[in-house]
Short mmCIF file of C-alpha atoms in Angstrom, two decimals:
data_model
loop_
_atom_site.label_atom_id
_atom_site.label_comp_id
_atom_site.label_asym_id
_atom_site.label_seq_id
_atom_site.Cartn_x
_atom_site.Cartn_y
_atom_site.Cartn_z
CA MET A 9 -21.06 -20.47 -30.90
CA SER A 10 -18.43 -19.07 -28.81
CA LYS A 11 -18.04 -15.19 -28.42
CA GLN A 12 -14.97 -13.44 -28.94
CA VAL A 13 -13.48 -10.01 -27.99
CA VAL A 14 -10.36 -8.75 -29.93
CA PHE A 15 -8.00 -5.91 -29.46
CA SER A 16 -6.03 -3.99 -31.91
CA SER A 17 -4.17 -1.50 -30.27
CA VAL A 18 -3.49 -0.29 -26.69
CA GLU A 19 -3.30 3.44 -25.66
CA ILE A 20 -0.56 4.19 -23.03
CA ARG A 21 -0.60 7.23 -20.91
CA GLU A 22 2.52 8.30 -19.27
CA TYR A 23 1.97 10.58 -15.77
CA PRO A 24 4.41 12.73 -14.08
CA TYR A 25 5.40 11.86 -10.73
CA VAL A 26 4.30 14.70 -8.11
CA LEU A 27 4.62 15.16 -4.31
CA GLY A 28 2.39 12.46 -2.68
CA ASP A 29 0.71 12.22 0.69
CA ASN A 30 0.34 8.76 1.51
CA PRO A 31 1.63 8.22 5.17
CA ALA A 32 2.29 4.24 4.26
CA CYS A 33 6.22 4.93 3.37
CA SER A 34 8.42 3.90 5.77
CA SER A 35 10.26 7.13 5.53
CA GLY A 36 10.89 10.12 3.58
CA ALA A 37 8.68 11.89 1.05
CA PRO A 38 5.58 9.79 -0.86
CA LEU A 39 5.59 9.66 -4.31
CA SER A 40 2.66 9.64 -6.45
CA ILE A 41 1.71 10.33 -9.98
CA ASP A 42 -0.54 13.11 -10.98
CA TRP A 43 -3.94 13.01 -12.32
CA LYS A 44 -3.19 14.42 -15.74
CA PRO A 45 -1.33 12.31 -18.37
CA GLN A 46 1.99 14.10 -19.87
CA ASP A 47 2.02 11.75 -22.74
CA MET A 48 -0.45 9.47 -24.64
CA TYR A 49 0.05 7.20 -27.67
CA THR A 50 -1.18 4.32 -29.25
CA ARG A 51 0.82 0.98 -29.99
CA ASP A 52 -0.37 -2.09 -31.97
CA ILE A 53 -1.19 -5.21 -29.24
CA GLU A 54 0.83 -7.33 -30.99
CA MET A 55 3.88 -5.41 -30.73
CA PHE A 56 2.85 -3.88 -27.22
CA GLU A 57 2.75 -7.58 -25.98
CA TYR A 58 6.32 -8.25 -27.76
CA THR A 59 8.40 -5.87 -26.24
CA ARG A 60 6.91 -4.98 -23.08
CA LYS A 61 8.36 -6.44 -19.77
CA ASP A 62 6.74 -9.09 -17.85
CA SER A 63 5.84 -6.69 -14.89
CA ARG A 64 2.68 -8.74 -14.15
CA LYS A 65 4.49 -11.48 -12.43
CA ARG A 66 6.92 -9.09 -10.15
CA LYS A 67 5.61 -7.07 -7.19
CA ALA A 68 6.27 -3.27 -7.89
CA PRO A 69 9.71 -2.41 -6.72
CA LYS A 70 10.17 -0.33 -3.90
CA VAL A 71 11.95 2.93 -4.32
CA SER A 72 14.54 4.01 -1.88
CA VAL A 73 14.44 7.35 -0.03
CA GLN A 74 17.26 8.79 -1.69
CA LYS A 75 16.27 7.98 -5.33
CA ARG A 76 12.45 9.66 -4.31
CA ALA A 77 14.01 12.79 -3.45
CA HIS A 78 16.33 12.62 -6.44
CA ILE A 79 13.05 12.19 -8.92
CA LEU A 80 10.99 15.15 -6.92
CA LEU A 81 13.86 17.35 -7.09
CA SER A 82 14.39 16.76 -10.88
CA SER A 83 10.72 17.23 -11.24
CA GLY A 84 10.94 20.36 -10.06
CA TYR A 85 9.92 20.33 -6.06
CA SER A 86 12.16 22.34 -3.43
CA ILE A 87 14.08 20.55 -0.59
CA ASP A 88 11.49 22.81 1.35
CA GLN A 89 8.78 21.33 -0.10
CA ILE A 90 9.73 17.76 0.00
CA GLY A 91 11.05 18.63 3.85
CA ALA A 92 7.52 19.87 4.61
CA ALA A 93 5.67 16.54 3.20
CA VAL A 94 8.05 14.62 5.36
CA LEU A 95 7.11 16.40 8.27
CA LYS A 96 3.32 16.32 7.11
CA VAL A 97 3.40 12.43 6.95
CA ASP A 98 5.30 11.87 10.47
CA GLU A 99 2.86 13.73 12.14
CA ILE A 100 -0.04 11.90 10.28
CA LYS A 101 1.66 8.56 11.57
CA LYS A 102 2.07 9.88 14.87
CA MET A 103 -1.66 10.65 15.35
CA ARG A 104 -2.56 7.17 13.86
CA ALA A 105 -0.31 5.76 16.55
CA ASP A 106 -1.51 7.71 19.28
CA SER A 107 -5.36 6.66 17.98
CA LEU A 108 -4.52 3.30 18.09
CA LYS A 109 -2.83 3.52 21.34
CA SER A 110 -5.96 4.55 22.79
CA THR A 111 -8.12 2.16 21.65
CA GLY A 112 -8.65 -1.31 22.58
CA LEU A 113 -7.43 -4.43 20.87
CA GLY A 114 -10.68 -5.41 19.84
CA ASP A 115 -11.21 -1.96 18.06
CA ARG A 116 -7.91 -1.93 16.67
CA THR A 117 -8.43 -5.26 15.08
CA LYS A 118 -11.92 -4.10 13.68
CA MET A 119 -10.16 -0.50 12.37
CA LEU A 120 -7.39 -2.60 10.63
CA LEU A 121 -10.22 -4.88 9.25
CA GLU A 122 -11.96 -1.49 8.26
CA THR A 123 -9.15 0.20 6.85
CA THR A 124 -7.33 -2.65 4.85
CA GLY A 125 -9.72 -5.26 4.03
CA ARG A 126 -7.56 -7.91 6.02
CA ILE A 127 -5.94 -8.56 9.65
CA PRO A 128 -2.07 -8.76 9.16
CA LYS A 129 -1.03 -12.44 9.98
CA ASP A 130 1.40 -11.19 12.80
CA ILE A 131 -1.50 -9.82 14.58
CA LEU A 132 -3.41 -12.57 14.88
CA THR A 133 -0.54 -15.02 15.87
CA GLY A 134 0.28 -12.77 18.66
CA MET A 135 -3.40 -12.84 19.49
CA ALA A 136 -3.14 -16.56 19.81
CA GLY A 137 -1.39 -16.55 23.41
CA LEU A 138 -4.06 -13.90 24.22
CA LEU A 139 -7.14 -15.98 23.52
CA VAL A 140 -8.59 -17.56 26.25
CA VAL A 141 -11.44 -19.64 26.02
CA LYS A 142 -13.50 -20.16 29.08
CA PRO A 143 -15.02 -23.21 30.03
CA THR A 144 -18.78 -24.16 29.33
CA LYS A 145 -20.63 -26.70 30.92
CA SER A 146 -20.21 -29.31 28.37
CA THR A 147 -16.31 -28.58 28.59
CA ILE A 148 -14.58 -32.02 30.14
CA THR A 149 -11.45 -30.74 32.16
CA ALA A 150 -8.90 -33.64 32.32
CA ARG A 151 -5.69 -33.67 34.32
CA SER A 152 -2.99 -35.81 34.83
CA ALA A 153 -0.89 -37.33 37.81
#
């Protein structure tokens, strides 16, 4: 006897863009979505699956600095508000960089692991030349003539 779950409809919520505060964007003002949906509607699941784009296989597209600024201006934000957000993000990035400079390499790796859950590959490959294994009593050293 197999158990089965079947859905008949999907509820879609559309959220408005807002000025974000995430310093992870490479440049420009961060873009985010609001907590409150601006529109909600229900669709039949079969029709939804038939008409939707195959978005699960693609990575989320990156939005250019100009496009983000245009979206935010169209959403009612002023140039001053957008500029203030950019300055705030730049200050946070600077503070993070200063914090990393003041800690040791081991602390940096630990901090990256705690904040991101992983260690970037380029850091590991860069560390390969730094890691030196001290010989132990059971180590055999071979030299060629």
